[in-house]
Coordinates of C-alpha atoms in Angstrom, one line a residue:
M1 CA -19.8 -137.2 11.8
N2 CA -22.7 -135.5 13.6
I3 CA -24.1 -132.0 14.1
R4 CA -24.4 -130.9 17.7
Y5 CA -26.6 -127.9 17.2
T6 CA -29.2 -126.7 14.7
L7 CA -30.4 -123.2 14.1
L8 CA -33.3 -123.3 11.7
S9 CA -35.1 -126.6 12.0
A10 CA -38.0 -125.2 13.9
L11 CA -38.9 -122.9 11.0
L12 CA -40.5 -125.8 9.2
L13 CA -43.2 -126.3 11.7
P14 CA -45.5 -123.4 10.7
L15 CA -45.4 -124.3 7.0
S16 CA -48.8 -126.1 7.1
A17 CA -50.4 -123.1 8.6
F18 CA -49.2 -120.8 5.9
S19 CA -50.7 -122.9 3.2
Q20 CA -54.3 -121.8 4.0
A21 CA -54.3 -118.9 1.6
L22 CA -56.1 -119.5 -1.7
D23 CA -54.5 -116.9 -3.9
G24 CA -57.6 -116.7 -6.0
E25 CA -57.7 -120.4 -6.9
E26 CA -61.0 -121.5 -8.4
E27 CA -62.8 -124.8 -7.8
A28 CA -63.4 -126.9 -10.8
G29 CA -66.0 -129.6 -11.4
A30 CA -66.2 -133.1 -10.2
L31 CA -62.9 -134.9 -9.6
K32 CA -62.0 -137.5 -12.2
P33 CA -59.2 -139.5 -10.6
F34 CA -58.5 -141.7 -13.7
N35 CA -58.3 -138.9 -16.2
G36 CA -54.9 -137.6 -17.3
L37 CA -53.0 -140.8 -16.8
E38 CA -49.5 -140.3 -18.3
Y39 CA -47.8 -143.5 -19.5
K40 CA -44.2 -144.0 -20.5
A41 CA -42.4 -147.1 -21.9
E42 CA -38.7 -147.1 -22.2
V43 CA -35.9 -149.5 -23.3
Q44 CA -32.3 -148.7 -22.6
A45 CA -29.0 -150.5 -23.4
T46 CA -25.5 -149.5 -22.4
V47 CA -22.2 -151.1 -23.7
S48 CA -18.8 -150.0 -22.4
D49 CA -15.2 -150.8 -22.6
G50 CA -14.5 -150.8 -18.9
T51 CA -17.1 -149.6 -16.4
T52 CA -19.9 -147.4 -17.5
P53 CA -18.5 -143.8 -17.9
L54 CA -19.5 -141.4 -15.2
W55 CA -22.1 -139.3 -17.0
L56 CA -23.8 -142.3 -18.6
N57 CA -24.3 -143.6 -15.0
A58 CA -24.7 -140.6 -12.7
N59 CA -27.7 -138.4 -11.8
R60 CA -30.3 -140.9 -13.1
Y61 CA -32.0 -141.5 -9.7
G62 CA -30.0 -144.6 -9.3
L63 CA -31.5 -146.4 -12.3
S64 CA -28.1 -147.1 -13.8
S65 CA -25.2 -149.6 -13.6
L66 CA -21.4 -149.7 -13.7
D67 CA -21.4 -153.1 -15.6
D68 CA -19.9 -153.0 -19.0
V69 CA -23.1 -154.4 -20.5
N70 CA -26.4 -153.4 -18.9
G71 CA -29.9 -152.3 -19.7
Y72 CA -33.5 -152.3 -18.7
V73 CA -37.1 -152.3 -19.8
R74 CA -39.2 -149.7 -17.9
G75 CA -42.8 -148.8 -17.7
S76 CA -44.6 -146.1 -15.7
L77 CA -48.2 -144.9 -15.3
I78 CA -48.5 -141.6 -13.4
R79 CA -51.4 -139.2 -12.6
P80 CA -49.7 -135.9 -11.7
L81 CA -51.2 -133.4 -9.3
R82 CA -51.3 -130.7 -11.9
N83 CA -54.4 -132.4 -13.4
D84 CA -56.3 -130.9 -10.5
S85 CA -54.7 -127.4 -10.6
L86 CA -58.1 -125.7 -10.8
R87 CA -59.3 -127.4 -7.7
H88 CA -58.8 -126.6 -4.0
W89 CA -57.6 -130.2 -3.6
G90 CA -56.3 -132.9 -5.8
I91 CA -54.9 -136.4 -5.9
G92 CA -52.0 -138.0 -7.7
Y93 CA -50.4 -141.4 -7.8
G94 CA -48.0 -143.4 -9.9
A95 CA -46.1 -146.6 -10.4
D96 CA -42.7 -146.9 -12.2
V97 CA -41.1 -150.3 -12.6
A98 CA -38.1 -151.6 -14.5
V99 CA -36.8 -155.1 -15.2
A100 CA -33.0 -154.8 -15.6
T101 CA -29.9 -156.7 -16.4
G102 CA -26.4 -155.9 -15.1
F103 CA -28.0 -153.8 -12.2
T104 CA -27.8 -154.2 -8.4
S105 CA -31.2 -155.9 -8.7
T106 CA -33.3 -157.4 -11.5
L107 CA -36.7 -155.9 -10.5
V108 CA -36.5 -152.2 -9.7
V109 CA -39.5 -150.4 -8.2
Q110 CA -38.3 -147.0 -9.1
Q111 CA -41.4 -145.1 -8.1
A112 CA -44.6 -146.1 -6.2
F113 CA -46.5 -143.3 -4.5
V114 CA -49.9 -141.7 -3.8
E115 CA -50.3 -138.1 -2.9
A116 CA -52.9 -135.5 -2.1
R117 CA -52.9 -131.7 -2.2
W118 CA -55.0 -129.3 -0.1
L119 CA -54.6 -125.7 -1.4
H120 CA -50.8 -125.5 -1.6
A121 CA -49.8 -128.2 0.9
V122 CA -49.0 -131.7 -0.4
L123 CA -48.7 -135.0 1.4
T124 CA -46.9 -137.9 -0.5
V125 CA -46.5 -141.4 0.7
G126 CA -44.1 -143.7 -1.1
S127 CA -41.0 -143.4 -3.3
K128 CA -41.0 -140.5 -5.8
E129 CA -38.3 -138.9 -8.0
R130 CA -37.9 -135.2 -6.9
L131 CA -35.9 -132.5 -8.7
P132 CA -33.1 -130.7 -6.9
Q133 CA -33.5 -127.0 -5.8
M134 CA -31.8 -124.0 -7.5
K135 CA -29.9 -126.2 -10.0
N136 CA -30.5 -127.3 -13.5
P137 CA -30.9 -131.1 -13.2
Y138 CA -30.2 -131.5 -16.9
L139 CA -26.8 -129.8 -16.9
S140 CA -25.6 -129.5 -13.3
S141 CA -23.1 -131.9 -11.7
G142 CA -25.7 -132.3 -8.9
A143 CA -26.8 -131.1 -5.5
Q144 CA -24.6 -131.9 -2.6
T145 CA -27.3 -133.0 -0.1
L146 CA -30.7 -133.8 -1.8
G147 CA -29.5 -134.9 -5.2
I148 CA -30.8 -137.1 -8.0
N149 CA -28.0 -139.7 -8.1
A150 CA -29.5 -142.5 -6.0
R151 CA -32.7 -144.4 -6.0
P152 CA -35.7 -142.6 -4.3
I153 CA -36.2 -143.6 -0.6
P154 CA -39.8 -144.6 0.4
Q155 CA -41.0 -141.9 2.7
V156 CA -43.9 -139.8 4.1
W157 CA -43.3 -136.4 2.6
A158 CA -45.2 -133.2 3.6
G159 CA -44.7 -129.7 2.5
L160 CA -45.1 -126.9 0.0
P161 CA -43.4 -128.0 -3.2
D162 CA -43.8 -124.7 -5.0
Y163 CA -43.2 -121.1 -3.8
W164 CA -46.2 -119.7 -1.9
V165 CA -46.7 -115.9 -1.4
V166 CA -46.4 -114.9 2.2
P167 CA -49.4 -112.7 3.1
R168 CA -48.9 -108.9 3.7
T169 CA -45.7 -108.9 1.6
K170 CA -47.4 -107.7 -1.6
G171 CA -45.9 -110.6 -3.5
W172 CA -42.3 -109.8 -2.6
L173 CA -41.7 -112.7 -0.2
R174 CA -42.3 -116.4 -0.9
L175 CA -41.5 -119.7 0.8
K176 CA -41.5 -123.4 0.3
G177 CA -40.2 -126.4 2.1
H178 CA -40.8 -129.9 3.3
L179 CA -40.5 -132.4 6.2
A180 CA -40.1 -136.2 5.5
Y181 CA -39.4 -139.5 7.2
G182 CA -38.6 -142.8 5.4
I183 CA -36.7 -146.0 5.4
T184 CA -33.9 -147.2 3.1
T185 CA -34.4 -150.3 1.0
D186 CA -30.9 -151.5 0.2
D187 CA -30.3 -154.0 3.1
S188 CA -29.9 -157.0 0.8
W189 CA -27.6 -155.2 -1.5
Q190 CA -25.4 -154.1 1.5
Q191 CA -25.1 -157.7 2.7
D192 CA -24.1 -159.0 -0.7
F193 CA -21.7 -156.1 -1.4
T194 CA -19.9 -156.4 1.9
H195 CA -20.2 -160.2 2.2
Q196 CA -21.1 -159.3 5.8
Q197 CA -17.4 -158.7 6.4
Q198 CA -17.5 -154.9 6.4
R199 CA -19.8 -152.3 7.9
Y200 CA -23.4 -152.5 6.8
T201 CA -26.8 -151.5 8.2
E202 CA -30.3 -152.9 8.3
N203 CA -33.6 -151.0 8.5
A204 CA -31.9 -147.6 8.6
L205 CA -34.4 -144.8 8.8
Y206 CA -34.2 -141.6 6.9
H207 CA -35.2 -138.0 7.6
S208 CA -35.0 -134.8 5.5
K209 CA -36.3 -131.3 5.9
A210 CA -35.8 -128.0 3.9
I211 CA -37.0 -124.5 3.9
Y212 CA -36.4 -121.9 1.1
F213 CA -37.2 -118.2 0.8
K214 CA -37.5 -116.1 -2.3
V215 CA -37.4 -112.3 -2.5
G216 CA -38.8 -110.9 -5.7
N217 CA -42.0 -110.1 -7.5
E218 CA -42.6 -112.0 -10.8
E219 CA -46.1 -110.5 -11.2
R220 CA -44.6 -107.0 -11.5
Y221 CA -42.1 -108.1 -14.0
F222 CA -39.2 -107.3 -11.8
P223 CA -36.3 -109.2 -13.3
L224 CA -34.2 -109.6 -10.2
S225 CA -34.8 -112.2 -7.4
F226 CA -32.9 -113.9 -4.7
E227 CA -33.4 -117.4 -3.2
I228 CA -31.9 -118.8 0.0
G229 CA -32.5 -122.0 1.8
L230 CA -31.4 -124.7 4.2
E231 CA -31.5 -128.4 3.5
M232 CA -30.9 -131.0 6.2
A233 CA -31.0 -134.8 6.4
C234 CA -30.3 -137.6 8.8
Q235 CA -29.8 -141.4 8.9
F236 CA -30.8 -143.0 12.2
G237 CA -32.3 -146.1 13.7
G238 CA -31.9 -149.7 12.5
K239 CA -28.9 -152.0 13.3
S240 CA -25.3 -151.3 12.4
Y241 CA -23.0 -154.3 11.8
Q242 CA -19.4 -153.5 12.4
P243 CA -16.3 -155.1 10.8
D244 CA -15.3 -156.6 14.1
G245 CA -18.5 -158.6 14.3
S246 CA -20.2 -156.3 16.9
V247 CA -23.8 -155.1 16.3
I248 CA -25.0 -151.6 17.3
E249 CA -28.7 -151.4 18.1
N250 CA -29.5 -147.8 17.2
E251 CA -32.4 -146.1 18.9
S252 CA -35.6 -146.0 16.7
G253 CA -38.3 -144.9 19.1
A254 CA -40.3 -141.7 19.1
K255 CA -37.5 -139.8 20.8
S256 CA -35.2 -140.7 17.9
F257 CA -37.6 -139.2 15.4
V258 CA -37.5 -136.0 17.5
N259 CA -33.7 -136.1 17.6
A260 CA -33.6 -136.5 13.9
L261 CA -35.8 -133.4 13.5
F262 CA -34.0 -131.3 16.1
P263 CA -30.4 -132.8 16.3
G264 CA -30.0 -134.1 19.8
G265 CA -29.4 -137.2 21.9
S266 CA -26.3 -139.3 21.3
D267 CA -25.0 -142.5 19.6
A268 CA -24.3 -145.6 21.5
T269 CA -20.5 -145.3 20.8
D270 CA -20.1 -141.6 21.9
G271 CA -18.8 -142.2 25.4
N272 CA -17.9 -139.0 27.2
Y273 CA -18.0 -136.8 24.1
K274 CA -21.6 -136.8 22.9
N275 CA -22.7 -135.9 19.4
A276 CA -26.2 -135.7 18.0
E277 CA -27.9 -139.1 17.4
G278 CA -27.6 -140.4 13.9
N279 CA -25.7 -139.2 10.8
H280 CA -26.7 -135.5 10.2
L281 CA -25.7 -133.5 7.2
G282 CA -27.0 -130.7 5.0
S283 CA -26.4 -127.7 2.8
Y284 CA -26.9 -123.9 2.7
V285 CA -28.1 -123.0 -0.7
A286 CA -28.7 -119.6 -2.4
R287 CA -29.3 -118.3 -5.9
L288 CA -29.4 -114.8 -7.5
N289 CA -31.6 -114.6 -10.6
Y290 CA -32.0 -112.1 -13.4
D291 CA -34.9 -113.0 -15.6
E292 CA -35.7 -111.2 -18.9
E293 CA -38.3 -112.0 -21.5
T294 CA -35.9 -114.0 -23.8
W295 CA -33.0 -114.9 -21.5
A296 CA -32.2 -115.6 -17.9
L297 CA -29.0 -115.6 -15.8
G298 CA -28.4 -117.1 -12.4
F299 CA -25.6 -117.5 -9.9
Y300 CA -25.8 -120.0 -7.1
V301 CA -23.9 -121.5 -4.2
D302 CA -24.2 -124.8 -2.3
Q303 CA -22.2 -125.1 0.9
F304 CA -22.2 -128.6 2.4
F305 CA -21.8 -129.5 6.1
E306 CA -21.5 -132.6 8.2
D307 CA -20.7 -131.1 11.5
N308 CA -21.0 -127.9 13.6
S309 CA -17.6 -126.8 12.3
M310 CA -19.0 -126.3 8.7
M311 CA -22.6 -125.5 9.7
V312 CA -22.0 -122.4 11.8
H313 CA -18.3 -122.0 11.3
I314 CA -17.7 -120.9 14.9
A315 CA -17.5 -122.9 18.2
N316 CA -17.0 -121.9 21.8
N317 CA -13.6 -123.3 22.7
G318 CA -13.6 -121.9 26.3
W319 CA -13.4 -125.3 28.0
G320 CA -11.7 -125.5 31.4
E321 CA -9.0 -127.9 32.7
G322 CA -9.0 -130.4 35.5
A323 CA -12.3 -130.5 37.3
D324 CA -13.7 -128.0 34.7
A325 CA -12.7 -130.1 31.7
N326 CA -16.3 -130.6 30.6
R327 CA -17.5 -127.1 31.3
I328 CA -17.4 -123.8 29.3
V329 CA -15.6 -121.4 31.7
K330 CA -14.7 -118.5 29.4
H331 CA -15.6 -116.9 26.1
R332 CA -13.1 -118.2 23.7
Y333 CA -14.0 -119.1 20.1
F334 CA -12.6 -121.0 17.2
L335 CA -13.5 -119.8 13.7
Y336 CA -13.6 -122.4 10.9
D337 CA -12.8 -121.2 7.4
F338 CA -15.3 -120.7 4.6
K339 CA -13.4 -122.9 2.1
D340 CA -15.7 -125.6 0.8
W341 CA -18.1 -124.5 -1.8
M342 CA -20.0 -125.4 -4.9
L343 CA -20.2 -122.2 -7.0
G344 CA -22.3 -122.2 -10.2
A345 CA -23.6 -119.9 -13.0
E346 CA -26.4 -120.7 -15.4
F347 CA -27.3 -118.8 -18.6
R348 CA -30.5 -119.7 -20.5
L349 CA -32.1 -118.6 -23.8
K350 CA -35.8 -119.3 -23.6
Y351 CA -36.4 -120.3 -27.2
N352 CA -35.0 -122.8 -29.6
H353 CA -31.4 -122.1 -30.3
L354 CA -28.3 -124.0 -31.3
V355 CA -27.2 -123.3 -27.7
N356 CA -29.9 -122.5 -25.2
G357 CA -28.3 -123.4 -21.9
V358 CA -24.9 -123.1 -20.3
V359 CA -23.9 -124.2 -16.8
L360 CA -20.5 -123.7 -15.3
E361 CA -19.7 -125.0 -11.8
Y362 CA -16.7 -125.1 -9.5
L363 CA -16.5 -127.4 -6.5
T364 CA -13.9 -127.7 -3.7
T365 CA -14.2 -130.0 -0.7
K366 CA -10.6 -130.1 0.5
Y367 CA -11.1 -128.3 3.9
Q368 CA -13.8 -130.3 5.7
G369 CA -13.2 -128.3 8.9
G370 CA -9.4 -128.9 8.8
P371 CA -7.1 -131.9 9.3
T372 CA -7.4 -132.0 13.1
Y373 CA -9.9 -133.5 15.5
H374 CA -9.3 -133.2 19.2
D375 CA -11.8 -133.5 22.1
H376 CA -11.0 -131.4 25.1
T377 CA -9.4 -133.3 27.9
V378 CA -8.4 -132.8 31.5
N379 CA -4.9 -131.6 30.5
L380 CA -5.6 -130.0 27.1
A381 CA -8.7 -127.8 26.8
E382 CA -8.4 -127.2 23.1
H383 CA -11.3 -128.6 21.1
Y384 CA -11.2 -128.9 17.3
T385 CA -13.8 -130.8 15.3
G386 CA -12.3 -131.1 11.9
L387 CA -11.8 -134.3 9.9
D388 CA -15.5 -134.1 8.9
N389 CA -15.1 -136.9 6.3
Y390 CA -17.9 -135.9 4.0
Y391 CA -20.6 -138.5 3.1
N392 CA -19.1 -141.0 5.6
H393 CA -20.0 -142.1 9.1
H394 CA -18.5 -144.3 11.8
I395 CA -21.8 -146.2 12.5
F396 CA -23.9 -145.8 9.4
T397 CA -22.9 -146.5 5.8
G398 CA -22.8 -142.9 4.9
W399 CA -24.8 -140.7 2.5
Q400 CA -25.6 -143.5 0.0
H401 CA -28.4 -145.7 -1.2
W402 CA -27.9 -148.9 -3.2
G403 CA -24.2 -148.0 -3.6
Q404 CA -24.8 -144.5 -5.2
V405 CA -24.2 -141.4 -3.2
I406 CA -27.4 -139.5 -2.6
G407 CA -25.8 -136.2 -3.3
N408 CA -23.3 -135.1 -5.9
P409 CA -21.7 -138.0 -7.9
L410 CA -18.3 -136.2 -8.0
Y411 CA -17.9 -137.8 -4.5
R412 CA -17.0 -141.3 -5.7
S413 CA -19.9 -143.7 -4.9
P414 CA -19.2 -146.9 -2.9
L415 CA -20.4 -148.9 -5.9
Y416 CA -17.0 -148.3 -7.4
N417 CA -15.2 -150.0 -4.5
S418 CA -13.7 -153.4 -5.2
D419 CA -12.9 -154.3 -1.5
G420 CA -16.5 -154.6 -0.3
R421 CA -16.4 -151.4 1.9
I422 CA -19.4 -149.1 1.7
V423 CA -17.5 -145.9 2.1
V424 CA -16.8 -142.8 0.0
E425 CA -13.1 -143.2 -0.5
D426 CA -12.4 -140.0 -2.4
N427 CA -14.3 -137.1 -0.9
R428 CA -11.6 -134.3 -0.9
F429 CA -11.5 -132.9 -4.4
Q430 CA -11.6 -129.9 -6.7
A431 CA -13.6 -129.9 -9.9
I432 CA -14.7 -127.7 -12.8
H433 CA -17.9 -128.8 -14.6
L434 CA -19.5 -127.6 -17.8
G435 CA -23.0 -128.4 -19.0
L436 CA -24.2 -127.3 -22.5
S437 CA -27.6 -127.8 -24.1
G438 CA -29.3 -126.8 -27.3
Q439 CA -32.5 -127.2 -29.4
P440 CA -31.6 -126.8 -33.0
S441 CA -35.1 -127.7 -34.0
D442 CA -38.4 -128.7 -32.4
L443 CA -37.5 -132.3 -33.1
L444 CA -33.8 -132.4 -32.1
G445 CA -32.2 -131.6 -28.7
Y446 CA -28.8 -132.3 -27.2
R447 CA -26.6 -131.8 -24.1
L448 CA -22.9 -132.0 -23.4
L449 CA -21.4 -132.6 -20.0
A450 CA -17.6 -132.2 -19.3
T451 CA -15.9 -132.4 -16.0
Y452 CA -12.3 -132.0 -14.9
R453 CA -11.6 -133.3 -11.4
K454 CA -8.6 -133.5 -9.2
G455 CA -9.0 -135.9 -6.2
F456 CA -6.9 -136.0 -3.0
G457 CA -8.5 -139.0 -1.3
S458 CA -9.7 -138.3 2.2
Y459 CA -8.0 -137.2 5.5
Y460 CA -7.9 -140.9 6.4
N461 CA -6.4 -142.0 3.1
V462 CA -4.4 -139.2 1.5
Y463 CA -3.2 -140.0 -2.1
P464 CA 0.6 -139.6 -2.6
K465 CA -0.3 -137.7 -5.8
P466 CA -3.7 -136.2 -6.7
L467 CA -5.8 -138.3 -9.1
K468 CA -6.7 -136.3 -12.1
S469 CA -9.6 -137.2 -14.4
F470 CA -11.7 -135.9 -17.3
N471 CA -15.2 -137.1 -17.8
L472 CA -17.3 -136.4 -20.9
M473 CA -20.7 -137.2 -22.3
A474 CA -22.5 -136.1 -25.5
E475 CA -26.2 -136.9 -25.9
A476 CA -28.8 -136.2 -28.5
T477 CA -32.6 -136.9 -28.5
W478 CA -34.8 -137.1 -31.6
H479 CA -38.6 -136.7 -31.2
F480 CA -40.7 -138.0 -34.0
P481 CA -43.2 -135.4 -35.4
E482 CA -46.7 -135.3 -34.0
E483 CA -48.1 -135.7 -37.5
S484 CA -46.3 -139.0 -38.1
R485 CA -47.3 -142.5 -37.2
L486 CA -44.6 -142.5 -34.6
Q487 CA -46.1 -139.6 -32.6
G488 CA -44.9 -139.9 -28.9
W489 CA -41.8 -141.8 -29.8
S490 CA -38.3 -140.6 -29.3
I491 CA -34.8 -142.0 -29.6
R492 CA -31.9 -140.9 -27.4
G493 CA -28.3 -141.8 -28.1
A494 CA -25.2 -140.9 -26.0
V495 CA -21.5 -141.6 -25.9
G496 CA -19.3 -141.1 -22.8
M497 CA -15.7 -141.4 -21.7
D498 CA -13.6 -141.3 -18.5
S499 CA -10.0 -140.5 -18.8
G500 CA -7.5 -140.5 -15.9
K501 CA -6.7 -142.4 -12.7
W502 CA -9.8 -141.5 -10.7
L503 CA -12.2 -143.9 -12.4
G504 CA -9.9 -145.3 -15.1
N505 CA -10.1 -145.1 -18.8
N506 CA -13.6 -146.0 -19.9
Y507 CA -15.6 -145.6 -23.1
G508 CA -19.3 -146.3 -23.6
A509 CA -22.4 -145.8 -25.7
Q510 CA -26.0 -145.8 -24.6
L511 CA -29.2 -146.1 -26.6
T512 CA -32.7 -145.4 -25.3
V513 CA -36.1 -145.8 -27.1
I514 CA -39.0 -144.1 -25.4
K515 CA -42.8 -144.0 -26.0
Q516 CA -44.9 -141.7 -23.9
G517 CA -48.3 -140.1 -24.0
T518 CA -51.6 -139.6 -22.1
L519 CA -54.2 -142.3 -22.0
G520 CA -57.4 -141.4 -23.7
R521 CA -55.9 -138.5 -25.7
K522 CA -56.7 -138.9 -29.3
K523 CA -53.9 -138.8 -31.8
R524 CA -53.8 -135.8 -34.0
K525 CA -54.6 -136.3 -37.7

């Protein structure tokens, strides 16, 4: 469903102007664009009884599979921008390709990008894996809007990737953010998955934007800080093929790009009740940090929205009747509850410990603006915009790419569906998630993910009884010593299980062998 109004999109426009401050950055010598190339070679195999368990599949940037036997050989060569950290400007680029079996495609171009930095501003062209904001990507269940569960979308991305100190604030106020446009790459998969009998799209365009503020002063060793931000995204353009055989030609001209940035316009099917053009969604995110020398504690929130009802939580419901049915004639408001949240807490110990990280999260998505949707009419002026149907849309195939939801994987991805429909069938749920990590030694690390989930289906398909499930993964990584002949090698092993009626009873094991390093760097003796 679509957002009719936006409050903060325009705040992204001055970001490039802010990035002109140098903050004491020193210029280095001549640029060496082929120095510091980081390589990584990886082989992975997964074997399961049933489908691949959730946490052996989810939050891997879409490089995963549900097949009971799957695997890949992967290689990457990347020059990160940090190689030019002492320069006013820098360049980076990378290629990351996998040849897979049991996946949605055999050849996977996971990353392919070039990027440039001037002072603090970065421009990236291509597909690149990006970390979520304000959450631990290693232990969290995942961000609700800009997550790490699906394959990266090729795009033009511009922004400030790291916090930049706002002038005249004495270091107490910082900001970062981005603006991006791209195009999805899963047209062929959608056609194969639906057999062209269900809804699918071609050449759908993508837009995202975000802005974050941080209050705190790290240079003065003040331990308390607060972060708050807004993330928004949109799918628009392309062609939408409907189950009845009709084809919707979505607008994709310059005006559509503006309507994606500042939600406006309307879809071809809106009729008398116009919504913003495209599939708009987003999250309010915030985090409170307490950072000491040896430990840190954080509390965060992620409130997802797909409509005005959950974005601003209040709507003018003063519509008239009869000839005034489409006019606001009085000040009468409807307040939507603050019921859907992702609440999290993270505790970290900064040095090697048997346990050095703990994440605990609670998610609830049952409300979605309420169980009623009614447009005002000549005879009934009441206007309620509930039934938000998170991650789904009536024209586009929802918040997914290559069958995996782009946000949090506790919304069941369309890849699990056996009926060929690209839809998130179970988006009303409650869940408790625990992430645990440790580093018993310099060579050995581990993590444990455990999730209890109770799903209620959707407002359009309510389950007679909630589907309960328990999902578990235990993973350990061994790094060979730098002094050994296997310097740069590591082995990762993981076991996972799903129990319950949500995803079924599945058991699996995964083994990954990795070799990584920097070209030209001499091996230590």
